[in-house]
mmCIF file of C-alpha atoms in Angstrom:
data_model
loop_
_atom_site.group_PDB
_atom_site.id
_atom_site.type_symbol
_atom_site.label_atom_id
_atom_site.label_comp_id
_atom_site.label_asym_id
_atom_site.label_seq_id
_atom_site.Cartn_x
_atom_site.Cartn_y
_atom_site.Cartn_z
ATOM 1 C CA ALA A 1 160.296 101.479 147.261
ATOM 2 C CA VAL A 2 163.507 99.090 147.954
ATOM 3 C CA ILE A 3 166.615 99.899 149.645
ATOM 4 C CA SER A 4 169.205 97.408 149.923
ATOM 5 C CA ALA A 5 172.465 96.951 152.279
ATOM 6 C CA ALA A 6 174.704 97.124 149.105
ATOM 7 C CA HIS A 7 172.886 100.517 148.375
ATOM 8 C CA LEU A 8 173.728 101.690 151.632
ATOM 9 C CA ALA A 9 177.094 100.669 151.739
ATOM 10 C CA THR A 10 177.976 102.761 148.638
ATOM 11 C CA ASP A 11 175.565 105.597 149.449
ATOM 12 C CA PRO A 12 175.773 106.113 153.115
ATOM 13 C CA ASN A 13 173.129 109.190 152.440
ATOM 14 C CA ALA A 14 170.562 106.907 151.181
ATOM 15 C CA TRP A 15 168.768 106.928 154.580
ATOM 16 C CA ASN A 16 168.248 110.744 154.052
ATOM 17 C CA ASP A 17 167.134 110.282 150.550
ATOM 18 C CA PRO A 18 163.704 112.345 150.356
ATOM 19 C CA SER A 19 162.232 109.855 148.433
ATOM 20 C CA LYS A 20 162.856 107.042 151.234
ATOM 21 C CA PRO A 21 161.259 108.811 154.000
ATOM 22 C CA CYS A 22 160.600 105.376 155.328
ATOM 23 C CA ALA A 23 164.234 104.600 155.794
ATOM 24 C CA ASP A 24 165.359 107.908 157.523
ATOM 25 C CA LEU A 25 162.419 107.105 160.289
ATOM 26 C CA LEU A 26 163.265 103.861 160.503
ATOM 27 C CA LYS A 27 166.811 104.557 161.445
ATOM 28 C CA SER A 28 165.738 106.239 164.715
ATOM 29 C CA LYS A 29 163.198 104.250 165.645
ATOM 30 C CA VAL A 30 164.170 100.234 165.029
ATOM 31 C CA ASP A 31 166.070 98.373 167.302
ATOM 32 C CA ASN A 32 167.385 94.905 167.640
ATOM 33 C CA GLU A 33 166.090 92.868 170.902
ATOM 34 C CA ASP A 34 167.798 89.524 170.771
ATOM 35 C CA GLY A 35 167.484 88.965 167.139
ATOM 36 C CA LYS A 36 164.126 90.652 166.567
ATOM 37 C CA LEU A 37 163.238 93.662 165.156
ATOM 38 C CA VAL A 38 161.145 95.910 167.076
ATOM 39 C CA LEU A 39 159.885 99.537 167.143
ATOM 40 C CA LYS A 40 161.010 101.617 169.893
ATOM 41 C CA ALA A 41 161.083 105.500 170.405
ATOM 42 C CA GLY A 42 164.901 106.273 170.349
ATOM 43 C CA GLY A 43 167.864 104.235 171.295
ATOM 44 C CA ALA A 44 167.762 102.307 168.215
ATOM 45 C CA ASN A 45 170.487 100.076 167.188
ATOM 46 C CA TYR A 46 169.543 97.518 164.550
ATOM 47 C CA ASP A 47 171.378 99.297 162.004
ATOM 48 C CA GLN A 48 174.806 98.189 164.159
ATOM 49 C CA SER A 49 173.726 94.720 165.288
ATOM 50 C CA CYS A 50 172.191 93.698 161.715
ATOM 51 C CA ASP A 51 173.284 92.991 158.182
ATOM 52 C CA ASP A 52 171.594 92.543 154.867
ATOM 53 C CA ILE A 53 169.158 95.141 155.501
ATOM 54 C CA LEU A 54 166.606 95.628 152.725
ATOM 55 C CA ILE A 55 163.199 97.723 152.915
ATOM 56 C CA ASN A 56 160.512 96.333 150.674
ATOM 57 C CA ARG A 57 156.675 97.130 150.512
ATOM 58 C CA CYS A 58 156.594 98.116 153.930
ATOM 59 C CA THR A 59 158.420 95.442 155.351
ATOM 60 C CA LEU A 60 161.815 95.606 156.779
ATOM 61 C CA TYR A 61 164.298 92.509 156.346
ATOM 62 C CA ALA A 62 167.509 92.109 158.116
ATOM 63 C CA SER A 63 170.074 89.575 159.319
ATOM 64 C CA CYS A 64 170.107 90.436 163.087
ATOM 65 C CA LYS A 65 172.699 89.179 165.896
ATOM 66 C CA ASP A 66 170.955 87.658 168.765
ATOM 67 C CA ARG A 67 172.353 87.320 172.374
ATOM 68 C CA THR A 68 174.422 84.438 171.415
ATOM 69 C CA GLN A 69 175.777 86.768 168.513
ATOM 70 C CA LYS A 70 174.341 84.219 166.153
ATOM 71 C CA TYR A 71 172.266 85.827 163.107
ATOM 72 C CA LYS A 72 168.888 85.388 162.829
ATOM 73 C CA MET A 73 166.585 86.241 159.869
ATOM 74 C CA ALA A 74 164.153 89.097 161.140
ATOM 75 C CA THR A 75 161.281 91.051 159.638
ATOM 76 C CA LEU A 76 159.472 93.998 160.813
ATOM 77 C CA LYS A 77 156.057 94.619 159.124
ATOM 78 C CA LEU A 78 155.185 98.388 159.009
ATOM 79 C CA THR A 79 151.741 98.450 157.920
ATOM 80 C CA GLY A 80 149.446 99.314 160.803
ATOM 81 C CA THR A 81 152.279 101.680 162.031
ATOM 82 C CA GLU A 82 153.294 105.066 161.971
ATOM 83 C CA PHE A 83 155.387 104.345 159.168
ATOM 84 C CA GLU A 84 152.419 102.804 156.767
ATOM 85 C CA ASN A 85 151.922 106.178 155.002
ATOM 86 C CA THR A 86 155.486 106.559 154.482
ATOM 87 C CA CYS A 87 156.636 103.238 152.782
#
């Protein structure tokens, strides 16, 4: 399943789509730490500091700001994590 930033922009409820359980879980568990995507329990903010968000085949892709406010391409593989079976 693929969820693009454009889809999220036109359908803010896409994160709540039951056919996209991985996206819903990631919204609250992934954080942007200096331009890198990391799994984190609570306090996630990557959707506020990253653009061009895309989930494809259990990998999250985004362009994320680092501490200097420059964008970096970031990826987070979800295989081998708690999200693997939901992607």
